[in-house]
mmCIF file of C-alpha atoms in Angstrom:
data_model
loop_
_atom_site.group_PDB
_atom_site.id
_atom_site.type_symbol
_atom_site.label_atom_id
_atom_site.label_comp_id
_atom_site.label_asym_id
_atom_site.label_seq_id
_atom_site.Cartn_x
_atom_site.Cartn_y
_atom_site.Cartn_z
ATOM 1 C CA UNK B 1 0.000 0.000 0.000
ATOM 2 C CA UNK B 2 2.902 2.439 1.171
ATOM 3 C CA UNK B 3 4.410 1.598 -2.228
ATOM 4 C CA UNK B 4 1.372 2.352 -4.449
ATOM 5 C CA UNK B 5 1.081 5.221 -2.519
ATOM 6 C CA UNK B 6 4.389 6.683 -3.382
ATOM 7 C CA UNK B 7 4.272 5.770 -6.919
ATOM 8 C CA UNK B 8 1.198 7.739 -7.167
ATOM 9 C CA UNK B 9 2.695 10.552 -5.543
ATOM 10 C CA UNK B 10 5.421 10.904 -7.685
ATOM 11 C CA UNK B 11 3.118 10.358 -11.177
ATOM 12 C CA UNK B 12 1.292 13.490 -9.201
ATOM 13 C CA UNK B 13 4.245 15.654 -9.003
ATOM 14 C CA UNK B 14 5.106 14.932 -12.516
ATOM 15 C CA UNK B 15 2.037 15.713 -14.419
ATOM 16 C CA UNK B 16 1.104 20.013 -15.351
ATOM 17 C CA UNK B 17 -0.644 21.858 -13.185
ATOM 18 C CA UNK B 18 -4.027 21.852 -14.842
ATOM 19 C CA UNK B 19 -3.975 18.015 -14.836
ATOM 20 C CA UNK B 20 -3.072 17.752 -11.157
ATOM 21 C CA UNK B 21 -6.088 19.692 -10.677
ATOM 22 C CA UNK B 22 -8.283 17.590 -13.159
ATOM 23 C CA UNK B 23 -6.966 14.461 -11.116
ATOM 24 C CA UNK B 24 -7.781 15.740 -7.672
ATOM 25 C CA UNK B 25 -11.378 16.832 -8.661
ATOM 26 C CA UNK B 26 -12.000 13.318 -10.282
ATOM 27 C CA UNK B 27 -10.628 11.482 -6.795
ATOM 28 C CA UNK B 28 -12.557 14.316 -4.893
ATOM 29 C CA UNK B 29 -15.934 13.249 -6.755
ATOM 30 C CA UNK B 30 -15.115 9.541 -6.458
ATOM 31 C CA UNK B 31 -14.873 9.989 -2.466
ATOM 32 C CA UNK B 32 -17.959 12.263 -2.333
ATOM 33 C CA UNK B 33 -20.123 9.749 -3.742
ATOM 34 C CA UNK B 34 -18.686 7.154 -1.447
ATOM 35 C CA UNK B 35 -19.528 9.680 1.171
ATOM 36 C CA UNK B 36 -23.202 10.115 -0.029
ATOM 37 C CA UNK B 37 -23.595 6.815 0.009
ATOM 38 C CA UNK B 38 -22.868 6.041 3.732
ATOM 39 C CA UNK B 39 -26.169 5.494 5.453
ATOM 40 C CA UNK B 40 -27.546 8.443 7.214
ATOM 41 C CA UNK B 41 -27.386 6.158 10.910
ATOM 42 C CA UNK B 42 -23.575 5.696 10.465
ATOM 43 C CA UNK B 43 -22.532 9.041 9.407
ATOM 44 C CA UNK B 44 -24.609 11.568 11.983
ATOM 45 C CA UNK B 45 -21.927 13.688 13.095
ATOM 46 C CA UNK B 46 -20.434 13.931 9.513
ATOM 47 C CA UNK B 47 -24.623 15.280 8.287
ATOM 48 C CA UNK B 48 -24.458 17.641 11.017
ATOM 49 C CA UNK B 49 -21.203 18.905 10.316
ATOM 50 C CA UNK B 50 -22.249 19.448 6.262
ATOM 51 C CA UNK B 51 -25.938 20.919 6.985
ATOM 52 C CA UNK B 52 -25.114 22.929 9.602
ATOM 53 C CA UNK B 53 -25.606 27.298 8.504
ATOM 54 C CA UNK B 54 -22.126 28.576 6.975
ATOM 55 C CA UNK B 55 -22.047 31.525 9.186
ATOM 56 C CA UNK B 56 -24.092 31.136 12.847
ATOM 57 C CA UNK B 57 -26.885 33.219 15.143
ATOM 58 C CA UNK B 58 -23.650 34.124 17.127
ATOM 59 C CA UNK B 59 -21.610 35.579 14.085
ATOM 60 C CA UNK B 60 -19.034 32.662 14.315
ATOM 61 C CA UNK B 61 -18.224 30.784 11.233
ATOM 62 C CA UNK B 62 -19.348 27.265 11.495
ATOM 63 C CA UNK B 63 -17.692 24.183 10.076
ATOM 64 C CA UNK B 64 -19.684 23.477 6.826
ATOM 65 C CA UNK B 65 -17.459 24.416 4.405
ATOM 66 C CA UNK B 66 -14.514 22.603 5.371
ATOM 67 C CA UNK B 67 -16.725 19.137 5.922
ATOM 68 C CA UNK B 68 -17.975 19.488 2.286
ATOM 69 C CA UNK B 69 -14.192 19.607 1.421
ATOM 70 C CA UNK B 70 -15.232 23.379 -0.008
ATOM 71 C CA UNK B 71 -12.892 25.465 1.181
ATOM 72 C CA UNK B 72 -8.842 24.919 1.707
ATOM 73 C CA UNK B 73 -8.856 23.191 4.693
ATOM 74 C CA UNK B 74 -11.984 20.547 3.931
ATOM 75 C CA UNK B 75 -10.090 20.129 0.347
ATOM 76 C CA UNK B 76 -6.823 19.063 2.011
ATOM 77 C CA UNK B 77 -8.297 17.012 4.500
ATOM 78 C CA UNK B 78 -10.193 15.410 2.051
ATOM 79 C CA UNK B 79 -7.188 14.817 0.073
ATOM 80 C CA UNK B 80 -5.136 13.895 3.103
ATOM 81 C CA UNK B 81 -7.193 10.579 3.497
ATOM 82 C CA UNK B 82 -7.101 9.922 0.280
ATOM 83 C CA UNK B 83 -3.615 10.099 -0.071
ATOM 84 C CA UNK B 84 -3.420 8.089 3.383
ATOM 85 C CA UNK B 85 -5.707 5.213 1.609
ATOM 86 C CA UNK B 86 -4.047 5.162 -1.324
ATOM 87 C CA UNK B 87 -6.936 6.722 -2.919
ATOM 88 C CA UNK B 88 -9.387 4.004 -2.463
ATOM 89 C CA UNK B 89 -12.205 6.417 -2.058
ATOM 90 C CA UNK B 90 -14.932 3.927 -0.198
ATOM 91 C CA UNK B 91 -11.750 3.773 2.960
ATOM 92 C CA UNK B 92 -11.242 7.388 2.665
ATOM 93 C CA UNK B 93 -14.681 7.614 3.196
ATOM 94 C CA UNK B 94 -15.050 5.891 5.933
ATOM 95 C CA UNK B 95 -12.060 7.616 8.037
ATOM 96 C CA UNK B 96 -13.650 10.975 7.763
ATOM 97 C CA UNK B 97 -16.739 9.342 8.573
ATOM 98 C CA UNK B 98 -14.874 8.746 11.879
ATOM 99 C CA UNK B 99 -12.645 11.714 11.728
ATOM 100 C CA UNK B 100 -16.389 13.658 12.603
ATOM 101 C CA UNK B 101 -17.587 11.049 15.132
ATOM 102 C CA UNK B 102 -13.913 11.868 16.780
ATOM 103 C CA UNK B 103 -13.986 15.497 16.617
ATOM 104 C CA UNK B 104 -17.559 15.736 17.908
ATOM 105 C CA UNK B 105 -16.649 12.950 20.915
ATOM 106 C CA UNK B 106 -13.656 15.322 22.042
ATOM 107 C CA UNK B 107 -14.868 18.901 21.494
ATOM 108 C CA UNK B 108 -18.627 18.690 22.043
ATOM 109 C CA UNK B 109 -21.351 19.885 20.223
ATOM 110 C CA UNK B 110 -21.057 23.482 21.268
ATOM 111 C CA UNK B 111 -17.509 23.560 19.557
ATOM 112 C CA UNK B 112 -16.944 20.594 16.861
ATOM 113 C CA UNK B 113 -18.976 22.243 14.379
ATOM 114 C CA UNK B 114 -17.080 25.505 14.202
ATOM 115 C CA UNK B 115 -14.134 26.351 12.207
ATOM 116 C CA UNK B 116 -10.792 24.368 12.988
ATOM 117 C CA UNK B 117 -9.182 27.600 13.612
ATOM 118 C CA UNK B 118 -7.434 29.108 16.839
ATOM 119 C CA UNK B 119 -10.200 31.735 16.743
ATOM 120 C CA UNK B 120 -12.922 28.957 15.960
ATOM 121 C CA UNK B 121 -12.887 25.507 17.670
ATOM 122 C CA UNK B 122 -9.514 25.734 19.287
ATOM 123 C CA UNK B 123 -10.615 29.658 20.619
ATOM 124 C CA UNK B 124 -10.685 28.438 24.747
ATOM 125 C CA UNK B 125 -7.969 26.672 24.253
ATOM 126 C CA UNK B 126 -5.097 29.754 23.027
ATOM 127 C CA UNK B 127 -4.623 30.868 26.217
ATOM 128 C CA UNK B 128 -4.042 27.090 27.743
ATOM 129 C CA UNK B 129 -1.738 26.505 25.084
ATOM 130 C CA UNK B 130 0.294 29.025 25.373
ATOM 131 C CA UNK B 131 0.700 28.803 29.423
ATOM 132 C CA UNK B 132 1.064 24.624 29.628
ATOM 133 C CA UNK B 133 1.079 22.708 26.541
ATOM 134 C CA UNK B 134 4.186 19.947 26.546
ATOM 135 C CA UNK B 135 3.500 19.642 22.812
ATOM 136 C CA UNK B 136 4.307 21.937 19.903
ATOM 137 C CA UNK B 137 5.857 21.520 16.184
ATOM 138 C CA UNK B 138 9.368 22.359 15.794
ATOM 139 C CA UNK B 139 10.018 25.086 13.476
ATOM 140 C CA UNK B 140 12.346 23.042 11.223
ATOM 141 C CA UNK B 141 11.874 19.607 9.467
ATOM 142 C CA UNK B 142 14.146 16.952 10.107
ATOM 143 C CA UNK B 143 16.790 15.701 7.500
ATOM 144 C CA UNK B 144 14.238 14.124 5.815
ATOM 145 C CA UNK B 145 12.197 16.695 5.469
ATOM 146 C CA UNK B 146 9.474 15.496 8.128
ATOM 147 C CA UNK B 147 7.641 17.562 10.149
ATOM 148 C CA UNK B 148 8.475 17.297 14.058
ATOM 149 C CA UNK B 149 6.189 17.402 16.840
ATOM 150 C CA UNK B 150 8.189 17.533 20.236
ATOM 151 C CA UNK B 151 6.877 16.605 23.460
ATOM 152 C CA UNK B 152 7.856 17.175 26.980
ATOM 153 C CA UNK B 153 5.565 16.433 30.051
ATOM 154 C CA UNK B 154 8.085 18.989 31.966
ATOM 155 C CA UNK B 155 6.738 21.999 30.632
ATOM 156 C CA UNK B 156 3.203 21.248 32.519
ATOM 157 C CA UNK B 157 1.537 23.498 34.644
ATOM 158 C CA UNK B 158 0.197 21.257 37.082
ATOM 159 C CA UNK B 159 -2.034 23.969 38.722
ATOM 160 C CA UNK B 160 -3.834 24.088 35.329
ATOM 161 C CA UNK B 161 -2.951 20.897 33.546
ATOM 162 C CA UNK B 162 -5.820 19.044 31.990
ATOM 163 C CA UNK B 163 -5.425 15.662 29.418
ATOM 164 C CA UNK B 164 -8.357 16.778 27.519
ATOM 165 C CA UNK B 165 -6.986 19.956 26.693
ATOM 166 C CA UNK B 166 -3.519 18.598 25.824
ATOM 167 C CA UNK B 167 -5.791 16.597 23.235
ATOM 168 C CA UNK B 168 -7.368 18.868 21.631
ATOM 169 C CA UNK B 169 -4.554 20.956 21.521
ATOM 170 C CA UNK B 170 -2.012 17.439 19.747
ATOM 171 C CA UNK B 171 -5.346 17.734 16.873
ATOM 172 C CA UNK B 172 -4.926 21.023 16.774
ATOM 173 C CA UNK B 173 -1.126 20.417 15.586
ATOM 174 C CA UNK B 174 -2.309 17.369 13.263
ATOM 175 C CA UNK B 175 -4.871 19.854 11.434
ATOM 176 C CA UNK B 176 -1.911 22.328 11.049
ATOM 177 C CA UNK B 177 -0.036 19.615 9.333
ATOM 178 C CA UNK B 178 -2.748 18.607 7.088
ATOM 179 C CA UNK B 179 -2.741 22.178 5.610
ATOM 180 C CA UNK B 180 0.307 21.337 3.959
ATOM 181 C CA UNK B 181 0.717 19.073 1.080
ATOM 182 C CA UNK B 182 4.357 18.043 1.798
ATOM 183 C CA UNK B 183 4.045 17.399 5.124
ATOM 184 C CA UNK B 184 1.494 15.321 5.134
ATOM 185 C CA UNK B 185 2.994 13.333 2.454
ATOM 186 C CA UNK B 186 6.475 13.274 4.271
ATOM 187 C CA UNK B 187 4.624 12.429 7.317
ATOM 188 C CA UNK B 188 5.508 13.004 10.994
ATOM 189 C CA UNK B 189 8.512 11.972 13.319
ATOM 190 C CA UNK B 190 7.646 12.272 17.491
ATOM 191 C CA UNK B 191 10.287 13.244 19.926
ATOM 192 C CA UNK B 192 9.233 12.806 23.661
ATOM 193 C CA UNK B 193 11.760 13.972 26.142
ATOM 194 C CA UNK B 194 11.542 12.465 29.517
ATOM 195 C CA UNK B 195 14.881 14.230 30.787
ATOM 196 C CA UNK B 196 13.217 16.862 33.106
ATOM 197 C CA UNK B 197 9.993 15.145 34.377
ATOM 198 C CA UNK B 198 8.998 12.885 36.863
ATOM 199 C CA UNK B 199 6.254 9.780 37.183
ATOM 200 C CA UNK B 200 3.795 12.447 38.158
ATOM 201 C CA UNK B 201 4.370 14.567 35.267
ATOM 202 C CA UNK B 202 3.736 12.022 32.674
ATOM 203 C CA UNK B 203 0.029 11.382 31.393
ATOM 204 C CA UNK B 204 -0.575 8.344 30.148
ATOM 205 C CA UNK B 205 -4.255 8.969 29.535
ATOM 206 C CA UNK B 206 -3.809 12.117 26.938
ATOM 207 C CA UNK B 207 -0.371 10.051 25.298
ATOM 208 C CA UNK B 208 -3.439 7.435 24.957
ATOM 209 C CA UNK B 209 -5.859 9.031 23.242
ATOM 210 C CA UNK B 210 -3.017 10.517 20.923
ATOM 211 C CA UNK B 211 -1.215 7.528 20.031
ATOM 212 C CA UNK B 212 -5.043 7.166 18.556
ATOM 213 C CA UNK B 213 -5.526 10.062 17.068
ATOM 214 C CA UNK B 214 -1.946 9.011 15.024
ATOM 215 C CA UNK B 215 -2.968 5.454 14.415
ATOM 216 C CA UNK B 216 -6.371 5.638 13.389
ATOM 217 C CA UNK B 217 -8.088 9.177 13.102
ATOM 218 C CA UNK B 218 -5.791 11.260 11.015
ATOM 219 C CA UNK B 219 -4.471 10.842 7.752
ATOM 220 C CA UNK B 220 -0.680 11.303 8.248
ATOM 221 C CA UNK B 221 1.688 8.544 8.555
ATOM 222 C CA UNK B 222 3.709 8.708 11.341
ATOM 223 C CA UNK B 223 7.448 7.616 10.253
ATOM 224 C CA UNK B 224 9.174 7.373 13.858
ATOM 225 C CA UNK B 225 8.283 7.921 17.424
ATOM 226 C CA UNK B 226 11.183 8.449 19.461
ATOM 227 C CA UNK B 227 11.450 8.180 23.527
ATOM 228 C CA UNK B 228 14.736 10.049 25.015
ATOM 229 C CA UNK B 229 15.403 10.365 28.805
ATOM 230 C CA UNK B 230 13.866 7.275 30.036
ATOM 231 C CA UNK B 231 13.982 6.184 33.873
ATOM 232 C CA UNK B 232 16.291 3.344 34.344
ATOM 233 C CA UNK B 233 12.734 1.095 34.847
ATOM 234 C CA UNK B 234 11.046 2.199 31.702
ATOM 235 C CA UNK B 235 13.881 1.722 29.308
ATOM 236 C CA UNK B 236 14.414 -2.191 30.363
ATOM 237 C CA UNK B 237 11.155 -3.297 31.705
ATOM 238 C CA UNK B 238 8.143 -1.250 31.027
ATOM 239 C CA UNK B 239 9.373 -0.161 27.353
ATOM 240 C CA UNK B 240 9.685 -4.053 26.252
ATOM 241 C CA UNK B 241 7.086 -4.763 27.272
ATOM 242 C CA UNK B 242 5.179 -2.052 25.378
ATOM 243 C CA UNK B 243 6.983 -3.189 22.357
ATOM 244 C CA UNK B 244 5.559 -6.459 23.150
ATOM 245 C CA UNK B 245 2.138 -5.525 23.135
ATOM 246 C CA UNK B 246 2.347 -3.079 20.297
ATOM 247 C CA UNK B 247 1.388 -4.061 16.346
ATOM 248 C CA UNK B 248 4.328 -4.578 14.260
ATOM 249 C CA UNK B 249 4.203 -1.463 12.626
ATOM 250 C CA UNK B 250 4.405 0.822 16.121
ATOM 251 C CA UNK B 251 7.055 -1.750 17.207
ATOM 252 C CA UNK B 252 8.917 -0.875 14.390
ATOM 253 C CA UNK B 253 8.788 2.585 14.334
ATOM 254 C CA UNK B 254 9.288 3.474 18.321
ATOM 255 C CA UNK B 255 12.670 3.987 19.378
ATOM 256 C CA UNK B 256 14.072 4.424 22.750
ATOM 257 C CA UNK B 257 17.428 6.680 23.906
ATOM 258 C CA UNK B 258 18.741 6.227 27.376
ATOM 259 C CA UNK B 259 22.481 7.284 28.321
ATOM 260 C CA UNK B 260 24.195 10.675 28.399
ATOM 261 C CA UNK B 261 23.038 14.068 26.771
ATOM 262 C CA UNK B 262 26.143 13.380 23.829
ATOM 263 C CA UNK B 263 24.881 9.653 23.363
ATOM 264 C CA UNK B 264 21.447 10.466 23.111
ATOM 265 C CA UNK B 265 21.714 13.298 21.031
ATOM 266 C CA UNK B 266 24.384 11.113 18.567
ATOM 267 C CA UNK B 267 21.529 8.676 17.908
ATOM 268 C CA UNK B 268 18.816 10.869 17.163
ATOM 269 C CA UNK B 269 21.480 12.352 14.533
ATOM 270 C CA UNK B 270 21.249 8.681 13.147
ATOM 271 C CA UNK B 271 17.823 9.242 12.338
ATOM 272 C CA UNK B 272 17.942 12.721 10.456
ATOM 273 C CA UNK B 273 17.190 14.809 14.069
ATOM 274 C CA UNK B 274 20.236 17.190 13.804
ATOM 275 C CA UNK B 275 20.971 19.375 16.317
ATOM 276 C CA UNK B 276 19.534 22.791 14.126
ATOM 277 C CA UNK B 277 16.292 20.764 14.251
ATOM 278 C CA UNK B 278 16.057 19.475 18.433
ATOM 279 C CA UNK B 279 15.347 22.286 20.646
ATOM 280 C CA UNK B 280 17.784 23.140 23.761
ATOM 281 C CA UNK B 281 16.044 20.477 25.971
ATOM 282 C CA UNK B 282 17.595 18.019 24.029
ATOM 283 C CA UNK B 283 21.410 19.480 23.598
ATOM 284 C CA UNK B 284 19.834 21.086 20.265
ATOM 285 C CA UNK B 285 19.985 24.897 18.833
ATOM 286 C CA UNK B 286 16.234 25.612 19.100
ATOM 287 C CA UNK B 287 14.600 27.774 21.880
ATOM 288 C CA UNK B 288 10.551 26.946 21.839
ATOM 289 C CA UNK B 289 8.247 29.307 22.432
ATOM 290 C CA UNK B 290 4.900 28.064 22.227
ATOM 291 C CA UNK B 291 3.551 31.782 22.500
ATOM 292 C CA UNK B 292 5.199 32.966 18.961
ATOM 293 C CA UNK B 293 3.908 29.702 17.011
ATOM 294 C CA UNK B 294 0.123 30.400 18.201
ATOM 295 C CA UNK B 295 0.379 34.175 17.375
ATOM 296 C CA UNK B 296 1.941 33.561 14.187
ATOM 297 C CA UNK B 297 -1.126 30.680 14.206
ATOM 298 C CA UNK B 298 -3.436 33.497 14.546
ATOM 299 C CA UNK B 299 -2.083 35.856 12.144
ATOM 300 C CA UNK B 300 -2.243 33.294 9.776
ATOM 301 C CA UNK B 301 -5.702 32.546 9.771
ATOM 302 C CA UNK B 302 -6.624 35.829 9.994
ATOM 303 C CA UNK B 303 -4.985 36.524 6.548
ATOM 304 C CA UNK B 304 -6.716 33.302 5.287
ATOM 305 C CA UNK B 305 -9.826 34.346 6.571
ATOM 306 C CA UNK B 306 -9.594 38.162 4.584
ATOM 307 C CA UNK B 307 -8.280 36.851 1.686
ATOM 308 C CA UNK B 308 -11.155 34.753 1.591
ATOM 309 C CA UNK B 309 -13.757 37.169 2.332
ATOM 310 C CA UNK B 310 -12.250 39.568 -0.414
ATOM 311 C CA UNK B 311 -12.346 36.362 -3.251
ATOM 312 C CA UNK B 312 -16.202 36.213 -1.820
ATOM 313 C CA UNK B 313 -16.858 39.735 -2.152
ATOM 314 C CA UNK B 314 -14.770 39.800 -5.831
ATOM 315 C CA UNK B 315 -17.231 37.339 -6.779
ATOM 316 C CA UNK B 316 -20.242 38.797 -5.460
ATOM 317 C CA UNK B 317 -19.383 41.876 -7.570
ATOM 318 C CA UNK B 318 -18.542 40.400 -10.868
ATOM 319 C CA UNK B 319 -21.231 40.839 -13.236
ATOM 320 C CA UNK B 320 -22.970 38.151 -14.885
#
C-alpha cells in the first residue's frame, strides 16, 4: 500500500498543473459519492457537520465548508485521506466518517462544528496553550524533510494541567499539518523527552488518546516515534514490554534513547534529528516558544480568513 502510494505521488508531481487539478477533482468526486452513500445512521456527526448554517446566530463561522471539502482546509483534508488510503475512495470515506464522530466525541457539540481555527474551535484553548502545553511543532523539518512534533511532560503546569486539553490541543497540531501538502505526504517523526519530568508529570491517559488520534483518526503517517530520557525502569522493563504488546508497525517505528546528553543526542542524529532541528532540551539549537507559534497561528488565519472574504466579495461583484 505504502508503495502504491508513493508511486502515485510521484506520477502526481510529474504531471502540469491543470492536470493535477483535473486528477484531484476526479478522486474528490469519487470519495464524495462514497460519502453520499454512507447510510444516514452511520454518518450523523459527519450530516451535522455538512448541513449545519455557513455563518451562525452568534456571528461565528461554522464548520460546513470545510466538511464538504469546499474550502482549503476541507479540500486538504479530504485529500489527506485519500492520499493516506491510497486513494481508495470507499476507505477514505469511511475515516472521515470517523474523523467527525472523533472530533464531535472530544470537542462537544457546542464547539466541533465551528471552524478548525485558533479563533474557531480551538478559541478556549489559546490561552491554555500558550501557558502549559508539553507539545508543539518544531520550526524546522528533520533531515528528511518530516515535520516534528516535540513533546515534553516537563513543561506542565500542574495547577492548570488538563489531558483533555492537551488533546485537543495534539489535533490542533495534526490539522496544522494537514494544511500542507508536503508534510502530510512526508509524514511526521515524534520526539518525547523524559529528561526533566517525573512519574507524576507524565500522562498516560492524553499520550493514549493521541497515540489514537496518530494510528487511526488522522491521515498522516507517522514515520518514527522516538522516547529520550527514560527512567532506568522504563527503558528495560516497562518499554519491552510495550513493544511487546504493540502491532508490528508501532514496534517498528518506536525507538528508545537512554544514556548521556552526547549519546542520546548522537543517535537521534542517526535518524535525520540534527541538532539545528532538536530544541535546547535536548542538547539542540532551538529555543521553543509556544507563544510565537500560536500568534503567528493566529495571524495566519486571519490573513486566510480576509483573503477569503475579499475572493467572496470579488465574486459577489462580478457581473454576470
Amino acid at each position: 500500500q505504502q508503495q502504491h502510494q508513493q508511486q502515485h505521488q510521484q506520477q502526481h508531481q510529474q504531471q502540469p498543473s491543470d492536470t493535477v487539478r483535473e486528477v484531484e477533482e476526479e478522486h474528490l468526486y469519487r470519495l464524495q459519492i462514497e460519502l453520499d452513500s454512507i447510510p444516514l445512521i452511520d454518518k450523523v456527526a459527519y450530516v451535522k457537520a455538512c448541513s449545519i448554517p455557513a455563518r451562525l446566530s452568534s456571528g461565528e463561522e461554522s464548520c460546513k465548508y470545510e466538511a464538504m471539502g469546499i474550502n482549503d482546509i476541507g479540500r486538504s483534508r479530504h485529500m489527506a485521506y485519500l492520499e493516506c488510503c491510497s486513494f481508495d475512495a470507499t476507505l477514505a470515506a469511511r475515516k472521515i466518517v470517523q474523523y467527525w464522530e472523533e472530533r464531535l466525541e472530544l470537542f462537544g457539540v457546542a464547539r466541533a462544528f465551528l471552524s478548525m481555527t485558533l479563533h474557531g474551535t480551538m478559541k478556549d484553548e489559546v490561552e491554555w496553550m500558550m501557558a502549559t502545553s508539553s507539545m508543539m511543532i518544531l520550526p524546522q523539518r528533520d533531515g528528511r524533510g518530516r515535520t516534528v512534533i516535540f513533546g515534553d511532560p516537563s513543561r506542565k503546569d500542574m495547577s492548570i494541567y488538563d489531558s483533555r486539553r492537551q488533546v485537543m490541543t495534539m489535533w490542533y497540531l495534526l490539522e496544522t499539518v494537514l494544511q500542507d501538502a508536503e508534510a502530510r505526504r512526508r509524514g511526521l517523526v515524534v520526539v518525547t523527552s523524559a529528561k526533566y519530568s517525573h512519574g507524576m508529570s507524565m500522562d498516560f491517559k492524553s499520550a493514549s488518546w493521541c497515540r489514537r488520534l496518530l494510528g487511526d483518526v488522522f491521515p498522516v503517517p507517522l514515520r518514527s516515534s522516538h522516547f529520550c530520557h527514560p527512567s532506568k525502569v522504563a527503558n528495560y522493563v516497562l518499554f519491552p514490554i510495550l513493544k511487546f504488546l504493540m502491532g508490528r508497525d508501532m514496534r517498528l517505528r518506536f525507538k528508545s534513547h537512554y544514556g548521556t546528553d552526547s549519546a542520546v543526542l548522537c543517535q537521534l542524529e542517526s535518524y535525520g534529528l540534527t541538532r539545528d532541528v532538536l530544541p535546547k532540551e535536548l542538547c539542540g539549537a532551538v529555543d521553543l516558544d509556544m507563544k510565537k507559534w500560536v500568534h503567528e497561528r493566529l495571524a495566519h488565519e486571519y490573513a486566510a480568513a480576509a483573503a477569503t472574504a475579499a475572493a467572496t466579495d470579488t465574486v459577489a461583484l462580478t457581473p454576470p
